[in-house]
């Protein structure tokens, strides 16, 4: 279930039944903050149907959407929105309706505002040989189940609309002059008063979720065999080096240097118009060998964490394009390796204000590996409506600390011996020490966020430990655990896999 604005929860979409990745829940809708300044009154079913893409920020497909209404001075105001894929089996409709209604109501209550009313939307295009009206009639029982589920929670559905084949129907109005049996045509996109107000407010409609996901899905082109062969070859080399304690650090350095070169290459590329054209250009900037080395190198947790620091300013946009391109190169049996670049793409998108792409990228990462810790942390933070600045601050602090540590080593006189930690010559650390113990407050095995990112009211660095900045990313000082799959077998094994969570 994808929740927007006030709704939260941890529900799963039934989109998987239609061959799509499950969607992760999200929270704050980036569009909502701008809309109250440019208020538009919606009075008719036609205006409600036209408003749906602007409420979500995209055009939903095969979806049940619920929008909460709150009373304000006698007027209804839109609150949280939640979306769930329409289950392919009618046997699942009861549970889907109950899940969606419960998730939106309880999520709104958690934020202190219980909905007074609901508006429901059912969006699905006709199958081959089917008409929009037939879709409407086929989905009528689902609309009734949605009304019952919301009614059981004492939140009535005041309007339920079906949108299909460029037309809409109301399940709550039977007046032929208002809502005729053949439905009414949808207005042309971008021609309504709401569209004008949304444009003025800077609200963008991003097309469909399917189009957004297509930018992150693995290739299905003629280049797949070559990319898979490159991953095989590079995997055989890197797995043995990562398993060697004396060579592991060298792999990390090489991966980060390559990522830096590629990020600069992407930044220098000439701009083009259109997402498809832009993605094809980015694919051409990346060789098969470079993609393979970066994909496999990012399976190292510490290396991936360093790459996450390219999250703002001039670094963010080319980094996001690079992570998208790498996700598209995780082809064939290497699809599970996409968790790292998908999570990095989701993080950069969230950090730069694109919550829609962030939610989808993180959902796809969890679809690849439900236990991928970094994706779970960001997923949790996004669900809870946290400000990504708290996480950015942690990453900035670590980056500065690392640079200062390097500078300090360069400035250290050669004839001065620095005692190792744990020896008797080193004084015991105090509670306010912020040096080498910076990484102690890490994410535990349960995957909980640090206090600074959980919305406890404390600023990063506050607390009993005296100004220490907790880390958002799980990293160990010791060797990064590696899963090497078939690479540990004889040279004749087909694949060499390494992954880390």
Coordinates of C-alpha atoms in Angstrom, one line a residue:
X1 CA 0.0 0.0 0.0
X2 CA 1.3 3.5 -0.8
X3 CA 0.2 6.0 1.8
X4 CA 0.5 9.7 1.2
X5 CA 0.6 12.6 3.6
X6 CA -1.0 11.6 6.9
X7 CA -1.4 7.9 6.4
X8 CA 1.3 5.5 7.6
X9 CA 1.5 1.7 7.9
X10 CA 3.4 -1.3 6.7
X11 CA 0.9 -2.8 4.3
X12 CA 1.9 -4.6 1.1
X13 CA 0.4 -3.9 -2.3
X14 CA -1.3 -6.6 -4.3
X15 CA 0.3 -5.3 -7.4
X16 CA 2.5 -8.3 -7.4
X17 CA -0.5 -10.3 -8.7
X18 CA -0.4 -8.1 -11.8
X19 CA 3.3 -8.6 -12.4
X20 CA 4.4 -5.4 -10.7
X21 CA 6.7 -4.8 -7.8
X22 CA 5.0 -4.3 -4.4
X23 CA 4.8 -0.7 -3.3
X24 CA 6.1 0.6 -0.1
X25 CA 4.1 2.9 2.1
X26 CA 5.1 6.5 2.1
X27 CA 3.9 9.5 4.0
X28 CA 4.2 13.1 3.4
X29 CA 2.9 14.1 0.0
X30 CA 5.3 16.7 -1.5
X31 CA 2.3 18.4 -3.2
X32 CA 0.2 19.0 -0.1
X33 CA 2.3 21.8 1.4
X34 CA 1.8 24.0 -1.7
X35 CA -1.9 23.4 -2.2
X36 CA -3.5 25.3 0.8
X37 CA -2.0 28.5 -0.5
X38 CA -3.9 28.2 -3.8
X39 CA -7.2 26.8 -2.6
X40 CA -9.6 25.3 -5.2
X41 CA -13.1 24.2 -4.3
X42 CA -14.2 20.9 -5.8
X43 CA -18.0 20.5 -6.1
X44 CA -18.8 17.8 -8.7
X45 CA -17.7 14.2 -9.4
X46 CA -16.0 15.5 -12.5
X47 CA -13.8 17.8 -10.5
X48 CA -13.0 15.1 -8.0
X49 CA -12.0 12.7 -10.9
X50 CA -9.8 15.4 -12.4
X51 CA -8.2 16.1 -9.0
X52 CA -6.9 12.6 -8.4
X53 CA -3.5 12.9 -10.2
X54 CA -2.8 16.1 -8.4
X55 CA -3.6 14.6 -5.0
X56 CA -1.1 11.8 -5.6
X57 CA 1.4 13.4 -7.8
X58 CA 1.0 10.7 -10.5
X59 CA -1.7 9.0 -12.5
X60 CA -2.7 5.7 -10.7
X61 CA -3.2 2.5 -12.6
X62 CA -5.0 -0.7 -11.4
X63 CA -5.5 1.0 -8.1
X64 CA -7.8 1.6 -5.2
X65 CA -7.3 5.1 -3.8
X66 CA -8.8 6.5 -0.6
X67 CA -8.6 10.2 0.2
X68 CA -9.4 11.4 3.7
X69 CA -11.5 14.5 4.3
X70 CA -11.3 16.7 7.4
X71 CA -13.8 19.3 8.4
X72 CA -12.5 22.8 8.6
X73 CA -14.9 25.6 9.2
X74 CA -17.7 23.7 7.6
X75 CA -15.6 22.8 4.5
X76 CA -14.1 19.4 3.7
X77 CA -10.3 19.5 3.3
X78 CA -8.2 16.7 1.8
X79 CA -6.0 14.9 4.2
X80 CA -4.1 11.7 3.9
X81 CA -4.3 9.5 0.8
X82 CA -3.6 5.8 0.4
X83 CA -3.3 3.6 -2.6
X84 CA -3.4 -0.2 -3.0
X85 CA -3.2 -2.3 -6.1
X86 CA -6.5 -3.9 -7.1
X87 CA -6.2 -7.6 -6.3
X88 CA -6.4 -9.9 -9.3
X89 CA -8.6 -12.3 -7.3
X90 CA -12.0 -11.2 -6.1
X91 CA -11.5 -13.4 -3.0
X92 CA -9.0 -10.9 -1.8
X93 CA -11.2 -7.8 -2.2
X94 CA -12.6 -8.0 1.4
X95 CA -9.2 -8.0 3.0
X96 CA -7.8 -5.4 0.6
X97 CA -10.7 -3.0 1.4
X98 CA -10.3 -3.5 5.2
X99 CA -6.5 -3.1 5.0
X100 CA -6.7 0.1 3.0
X101 CA -9.4 1.7 5.2
X102 CA -7.7 0.7 8.4
X103 CA -4.3 1.8 7.3
X104 CA -5.5 5.3 6.3
X105 CA -7.7 5.9 9.4
X106 CA -5.1 4.6 11.9
X107 CA -2.3 6.5 10.2
X108 CA -4.3 9.7 10.4
X109 CA -5.1 9.1 14.0
X110 CA -1.4 8.6 14.7
X111 CA -0.9 12.1 13.4
X112 CA -3.6 13.5 15.6
X113 CA -6.4 14.0 13.0
X114 CA -9.0 11.4 12.4
X115 CA -10.8 11.6 9.1
X116 CA -14.5 12.6 9.1
X117 CA -15.2 11.3 5.6
X118 CA -13.6 9.5 2.7
X119 CA -13.6 9.7 -1.1
X120 CA -12.8 6.4 -2.9
X121 CA -11.4 6.0 -6.5
X122 CA -11.1 2.8 -8.5
X123 CA -8.8 3.1 -11.5
X124 CA -8.4 0.4 -14.1
X125 CA -8.1 0.3 -17.8
X126 CA -10.3 -2.2 -19.8
X127 CA -8.9 -5.6 -20.8
X128 CA -8.9 -6.6 -24.4
X129 CA -12.5 -6.7 -25.7
X130 CA -13.8 -5.0 -22.5
X131 CA -15.4 -1.5 -22.3
X132 CA -15.0 1.1 -19.6
X133 CA -18.6 0.6 -18.5
X134 CA -18.0 -3.1 -18.1
X135 CA -14.9 -2.4 -15.9
X136 CA -17.1 -0.1 -13.8
X137 CA -19.7 -2.9 -13.3
X138 CA -17.1 -5.5 -12.6
X139 CA -15.6 -3.3 -9.9
X140 CA -18.9 -2.3 -8.3
X141 CA -18.7 -5.0 -5.6
X142 CA -15.2 -3.8 -4.7
X143 CA -16.5 -0.2 -4.4
X144 CA -19.3 -1.5 -2.1
X145 CA -16.7 -3.4 0.1
X146 CA -14.7 -0.1 0.4
X147 CA -17.8 1.7 1.6
X148 CA -18.6 -1.0 4.1
X149 CA -15.0 -1.2 5.4
X150 CA -14.9 2.6 5.9
X151 CA -18.3 2.6 7.5
X152 CA -17.2 -0.1 10.0
X153 CA -14.6 2.5 11.1
X154 CA -17.3 5.2 11.4
X155 CA -15.9 7.1 8.5
X156 CA -18.4 7.2 5.7
X157 CA -17.5 7.3 2.0
X158 CA -19.3 10.3 0.5
X159 CA -18.3 9.6 -3.1
X160 CA -16.9 6.6 -4.9
X161 CA -15.7 7.0 -8.5
X162 CA -14.5 4.5 -11.2
X163 CA -12.1 5.9 -13.8
X164 CA -11.6 3.8 -16.9
X165 CA -11.0 4.3 -20.6
X166 CA -11.0 8.1 -20.3
X167 CA -14.4 8.2 -18.6
X168 CA -15.6 8.2 -15.0
X169 CA -18.7 6.9 -13.2
X170 CA -20.1 7.5 -9.7
X171 CA -21.2 4.6 -7.5
X172 CA -23.0 7.0 -5.2
X173 CA -25.0 9.1 -7.7
X174 CA -27.7 7.6 -9.8
X175 CA -29.1 10.8 -11.4
X176 CA -28.9 10.4 -15.2
X177 CA -28.5 14.2 -15.7
X178 CA -25.5 14.2 -13.5
X179 CA -23.9 10.8 -13.8
X180 CA -25.4 8.9 -16.8
X181 CA -25.0 5.2 -17.2
X182 CA -22.5 5.6 -20.0
X183 CA -20.3 7.7 -17.8
X184 CA -18.8 11.1 -18.5
X185 CA -15.6 11.9 -20.3
X186 CA -12.6 13.0 -18.4
X187 CA -11.4 16.5 -19.2
X188 CA -8.3 17.0 -21.2
X189 CA -5.2 16.8 -18.9
X190 CA -4.0 20.2 -17.7
X191 CA -7.2 22.2 -18.8
X192 CA -9.1 22.4 -15.5
X193 CA -9.0 25.2 -12.9
X194 CA -7.3 22.7 -10.5
X195 CA -4.6 22.0 -13.1
X196 CA -3.9 25.7 -13.5
X197 CA -3.7 26.2 -9.7
X198 CA -1.4 23.2 -9.3
X199 CA 0.9 24.4 -12.0
X200 CA 1.0 27.8 -10.4
X201 CA 1.8 26.1 -7.1
X202 CA 4.6 24.1 -8.6
X203 CA 2.8 20.8 -8.3
X204 CA 3.9 18.3 -11.0
X205 CA 2.1 15.1 -12.2
X206 CA 4.7 12.5 -13.0
X207 CA 2.8 10.2 -15.3
X208 CA 2.2 6.7 -14.0
X209 CA 4.1 4.6 -11.5
X210 CA 4.7 2.1 -14.2
X211 CA 6.6 4.7 -16.2
X212 CA 8.6 5.7 -13.1
X213 CA 9.5 2.1 -12.3
X214 CA 10.6 1.5 -15.9
X215 CA 13.6 3.8 -15.3
X216 CA 14.8 1.5 -12.5
X217 CA 14.1 -1.9 -14.0
X218 CA 16.8 -4.2 -15.4
X219 CA 17.5 -4.1 -19.1
X220 CA 15.6 -6.2 -21.5
X221 CA 17.7 -5.3 -24.5
X222 CA 20.3 -6.9 -26.8
X223 CA 23.0 -5.7 -24.4
X224 CA 21.9 -8.1 -21.6
X225 CA 24.2 -11.0 -22.5
X226 CA 27.3 -8.7 -22.6
X227 CA 26.4 -7.1 -19.3
X228 CA 25.9 -10.5 -17.7
X229 CA 29.2 -11.8 -19.0
X230 CA 30.9 -8.7 -17.6
X231 CA 29.4 -9.3 -14.2
X232 CA 30.5 -13.0 -14.4
X233 CA 34.1 -12.0 -15.2
X234 CA 34.4 -9.1 -12.7
X235 CA 32.7 -11.2 -10.0
X236 CA 35.3 -14.0 -10.3
X237 CA 38.0 -11.4 -9.7
X238 CA 36.4 -9.3 -7.0
X239 CA 35.1 -12.1 -4.8
X240 CA 38.6 -13.6 -4.3
X241 CA 40.0 -10.1 -3.5
X242 CA 37.2 -9.2 -1.1
X243 CA 37.6 -12.5 0.7
X244 CA 41.3 -11.7 1.2
X245 CA 41.7 -9.4 4.2
X246 CA 44.8 -7.8 2.7
X247 CA 43.1 -6.8 -0.5
X248 CA 39.5 -5.9 0.6
X249 CA 40.4 -2.2 1.3
X250 CA 41.9 -1.9 -2.1
X251 CA 38.6 -3.0 -3.7
X252 CA 36.7 -0.3 -1.8
X253 CA 39.2 2.4 -2.8
X254 CA 38.9 1.4 -6.5
X255 CA 35.1 1.3 -6.4
X256 CA 34.8 4.7 -4.9
X257 CA 37.4 6.2 -7.3
X258 CA 35.5 4.6 -10.3
X259 CA 32.2 5.9 -8.9
X260 CA 33.7 9.4 -8.6
X261 CA 34.9 9.4 -12.2
X262 CA 31.6 8.2 -13.5
X263 CA 29.7 10.7 -11.5
X264 CA 31.8 13.5 -13.0
X265 CA 31.3 12.0 -16.4
X266 CA 27.6 12.0 -16.0
X267 CA 27.7 15.6 -14.7
X268 CA 29.6 16.7 -17.8
X269 CA 27.2 15.1 -20.3
X270 CA 25.1 17.4 -22.5
X271 CA 21.5 17.7 -21.3
X272 CA 18.8 16.2 -23.4
X273 CA 15.0 16.4 -23.2
X274 CA 12.7 13.5 -22.2
X275 CA 13.3 10.8 -19.6
X276 CA 13.8 8.0 -22.2
X277 CA 16.3 9.9 -24.1
X278 CA 18.1 10.9 -21.0
X279 CA 18.3 7.3 -19.7
X280 CA 19.6 6.1 -23.1
X281 CA 22.3 8.8 -23.0
X282 CA 23.3 7.7 -19.5
X283 CA 23.4 4.1 -20.5
X284 CA 25.8 5.0 -23.2
X285 CA 28.1 6.7 -20.7
X286 CA 28.7 3.5 -18.8
X287 CA 30.6 0.5 -20.2
X288 CA 29.7 -3.0 -19.3
X289 CA 32.9 -3.5 -17.3
X290 CA 32.5 -0.2 -15.4
X291 CA 28.9 -1.1 -14.5
X292 CA 29.9 -4.6 -13.3
X293 CA 32.8 -3.3 -11.1
X294 CA 30.6 -0.7 -9.5
X295 CA 27.6 -2.9 -9.0
X296 CA 29.7 -5.6 -7.3
X297 CA 31.8 -3.1 -5.4
X298 CA 28.7 -1.5 -3.9
X299 CA 27.7 -4.8 -2.3
X300 CA 30.3 -3.8 0.3
X301 CA 28.4 -2.0 3.0
X302 CA 31.1 0.5 3.9
X303 CA 31.6 1.4 0.3
X304 CA 27.9 1.9 -0.3
X305 CA 27.7 4.1 2.8
X306 CA 30.5 6.4 1.4
X307 CA 28.6 6.7 -1.9
X308 CA 25.5 7.8 0.0
X309 CA 27.2 11.0 0.9
X310 CA 26.6 12.3 -2.7
X311 CA 23.2 13.5 -1.7
X312 CA 23.0 17.2 -2.2
X313 CA 24.2 20.2 -4.2
X314 CA 25.9 19.6 -7.5
X315 CA 26.7 16.0 -6.6
X316 CA 23.2 14.8 -6.2
X317 CA 21.7 14.9 -9.7
X318 CA 24.5 13.0 -11.5
X319 CA 24.8 10.6 -8.6
X320 CA 21.0 9.8 -8.9
X321 CA 21.4 9.2 -12.7
X322 CA 24.3 6.9 -12.0
X323 CA 22.4 4.8 -9.5
X324 CA 19.5 4.5 -11.9
X325 CA 21.8 3.4 -14.6
X326 CA 23.4 0.8 -12.4
X327 CA 20.0 -0.5 -11.3
X328 CA 19.2 -1.1 -15.0
X329 CA 22.4 -3.1 -15.4
X330 CA 21.5 -5.6 -12.7
X331 CA 20.4 -8.1 -15.3
X332 CA 19.5 -11.8 -15.3
X333 CA 20.7 -13.7 -12.2
X334 CA 22.2 -10.5 -10.9
X335 CA 18.9 -8.8 -10.3
X336 CA 19.2 -9.2 -6.5
X337 CA 22.3 -7.0 -6.6
X338 CA 20.1 -4.1 -7.6
X339 CA 19.2 -3.5 -3.9
X340 CA 22.3 -1.3 -3.4
X341 CA 21.9 1.0 -6.4
X342 CA 18.1 1.2 -5.9
X343 CA 18.5 2.1 -2.3
X344 CA 21.1 4.8 -3.2
X345 CA 18.7 6.1 -5.8
X346 CA 15.9 6.2 -3.3
X347 CA 18.0 8.0 -0.8
X348 CA 19.2 10.7 -3.2
X349 CA 15.7 11.2 -4.5
X350 CA 14.4 11.7 -1.0
X351 CA 17.2 13.9 0.0
X352 CA 16.6 16.2 -3.0
X353 CA 12.8 16.4 -2.4
X354 CA 11.4 13.8 -4.8
X355 CA 9.5 11.6 -2.4
X356 CA 7.6 9.9 -5.2
X357 CA 10.7 8.4 -6.8
X358 CA 12.2 7.8 -3.4
X359 CA 9.2 5.6 -2.3
X360 CA 9.2 3.7 -5.5
X361 CA 13.0 3.1 -5.5
X362 CA 13.0 1.9 -1.9
X363 CA 10.0 -0.3 -2.5
X364 CA 11.8 -1.9 -5.4
X365 CA 14.9 -2.4 -3.3
X366 CA 12.8 -4.2 -0.7
X367 CA 11.1 -6.2 -3.4
X368 CA 14.6 -7.4 -4.4
X369 CA 15.7 -8.1 -0.8
X370 CA 13.2 -7.6 2.0
X371 CA 16.0 -7.8 4.6
X372 CA 18.2 -5.1 3.1
X373 CA 18.9 -3.0 6.1
X374 CA 19.7 0.4 4.5
X375 CA 16.5 0.3 2.5
X376 CA 14.5 -0.6 5.6
X377 CA 16.0 2.3 7.5
X378 CA 15.2 4.8 4.8
X379 CA 11.8 3.2 4.2
X380 CA 11.0 3.6 7.9
X381 CA 12.1 7.2 8.0
X382 CA 10.1 8.0 4.8
X383 CA 7.0 6.3 6.3
X384 CA 7.2 8.3 9.5
X385 CA 7.4 11.6 7.6
X386 CA 10.9 12.5 8.9
X387 CA 12.9 15.3 7.5
X388 CA 15.9 13.8 5.6
X389 CA 18.0 16.6 6.9
X390 CA 18.6 14.7 10.1
X391 CA 20.2 11.9 8.1
X392 CA 22.1 14.3 5.8
X393 CA 23.6 15.9 8.9
X394 CA 24.9 12.6 10.1
X395 CA 26.5 11.8 6.7
X396 CA 28.0 15.3 6.5
X397 CA 29.5 15.0 9.9
X398 CA 31.1 11.7 9.1
X399 CA 32.5 13.0 5.8
X400 CA 34.0 16.0 7.6
X401 CA 35.4 13.8 10.3
X402 CA 37.0 11.5 7.8
X403 CA 38.6 14.4 5.9
X404 CA 39.9 15.9 9.2
X405 CA 41.3 12.5 10.1
X406 CA 43.2 12.3 6.8
X407 CA 44.5 15.8 7.2
X408 CA 45.6 15.1 10.8
X409 CA 47.6 12.1 9.6
X410 CA 49.3 14.1 6.9
X411 CA 50.2 16.8 9.5
X412 CA 51.5 14.3 12.0
X413 CA 55.3 14.5 12.4
X414 CA 57.0 11.3 11.2
X415 CA 59.0 10.8 14.4
X416 CA 55.9 10.8 16.6
X417 CA 54.5 7.4 17.5
X418 CA 50.8 7.3 17.9
X419 CA 49.6 4.7 20.4
X420 CA 47.1 2.2 19.2
X421 CA 43.7 2.2 20.9
X422 CA 43.4 -0.2 23.8
X423 CA 47.0 0.2 24.9
X424 CA 47.9 1.4 28.3
X425 CA 49.4 4.6 27.0
X426 CA 46.0 5.9 25.8
X427 CA 43.8 7.8 28.3
X428 CA 40.3 6.4 28.9
X429 CA 37.8 8.2 26.7
X430 CA 35.4 10.6 28.4
X431 CA 31.7 10.8 27.9
X432 CA 32.0 13.8 25.6
X433 CA 34.7 12.3 23.4
X434 CA 33.8 12.7 19.7
X435 CA 36.8 11.2 18.0
X436 CA 37.3 7.6 17.1
X437 CA 34.2 6.4 19.0
X438 CA 31.9 8.3 16.6
X439 CA 30.6 5.1 15.0
X440 CA 29.6 3.3 18.2
X441 CA 26.0 4.5 18.1
X442 CA 25.0 2.6 15.0
X443 CA 21.9 0.9 13.9
X444 CA 21.3 -2.3 15.8
X445 CA 20.4 -5.6 14.3
X446 CA 16.7 -4.8 14.6
X447 CA 17.1 -1.9 12.1
X448 CA 15.9 0.9 14.3
X449 CA 16.8 4.5 13.3
X450 CA 19.0 6.6 15.6
X451 CA 17.2 8.9 18.0
X452 CA 18.0 11.9 15.9
X453 CA 16.1 10.4 13.0
X454 CA 13.1 9.1 15.0
X455 CA 11.5 12.4 15.7
X456 CA 12.1 12.3 19.4
X457 CA 12.6 16.1 19.5
X458 CA 16.4 15.8 20.2
X459 CA 18.8 17.4 17.8
X460 CA 21.5 15.2 16.4
X461 CA 24.3 14.9 18.9
X462 CA 22.1 15.5 21.9
X463 CA 21.7 12.9 24.6
X464 CA 23.7 11.2 27.3
X465 CA 26.8 10.6 25.2
X466 CA 27.8 14.3 25.1
X467 CA 27.4 15.5 21.5
X468 CA 28.2 12.3 19.6
X469 CA 26.4 12.1 16.3
X470 CA 24.7 8.8 15.9
X471 CA 25.1 7.0 12.5
X472 CA 22.2 6.1 10.4
X473 CA 24.1 3.5 8.4
X474 CA 25.1 0.1 9.8
X475 CA 28.8 -0.3 9.5
X476 CA 31.3 -2.5 11.4
X477 CA 35.0 -1.8 12.0
X478 CA 35.8 -5.4 11.2
X479 CA 35.6 -7.1 7.9
X480 CA 32.4 -6.5 6.0
X481 CA 30.5 -9.8 5.8
X482 CA 30.3 -11.2 2.3
X483 CA 28.0 -13.7 0.8
X484 CA 29.9 -15.2 -2.1
X485 CA 27.4 -17.7 -3.5
X486 CA 28.9 -19.8 -6.4
X487 CA 32.2 -17.9 -6.5
X488 CA 33.6 -20.1 -3.7
X489 CA 33.3 -23.1 -6.0
X490 CA 35.7 -24.2 -8.6
X491 CA 36.7 -21.9 -11.5
X492 CA 34.3 -23.7 -13.7
X493 CA 31.3 -22.3 -11.7
X494 CA 29.2 -19.9 -13.8
X495 CA 28.7 -17.0 -11.5
X496 CA 30.6 -15.2 -8.7
X497 CA 28.2 -13.4 -6.4
X498 CA 28.9 -11.2 -3.5
X499 CA 26.2 -9.3 -1.5
X500 CA 25.9 -7.6 1.8
X501 CA 23.0 -6.1 3.6

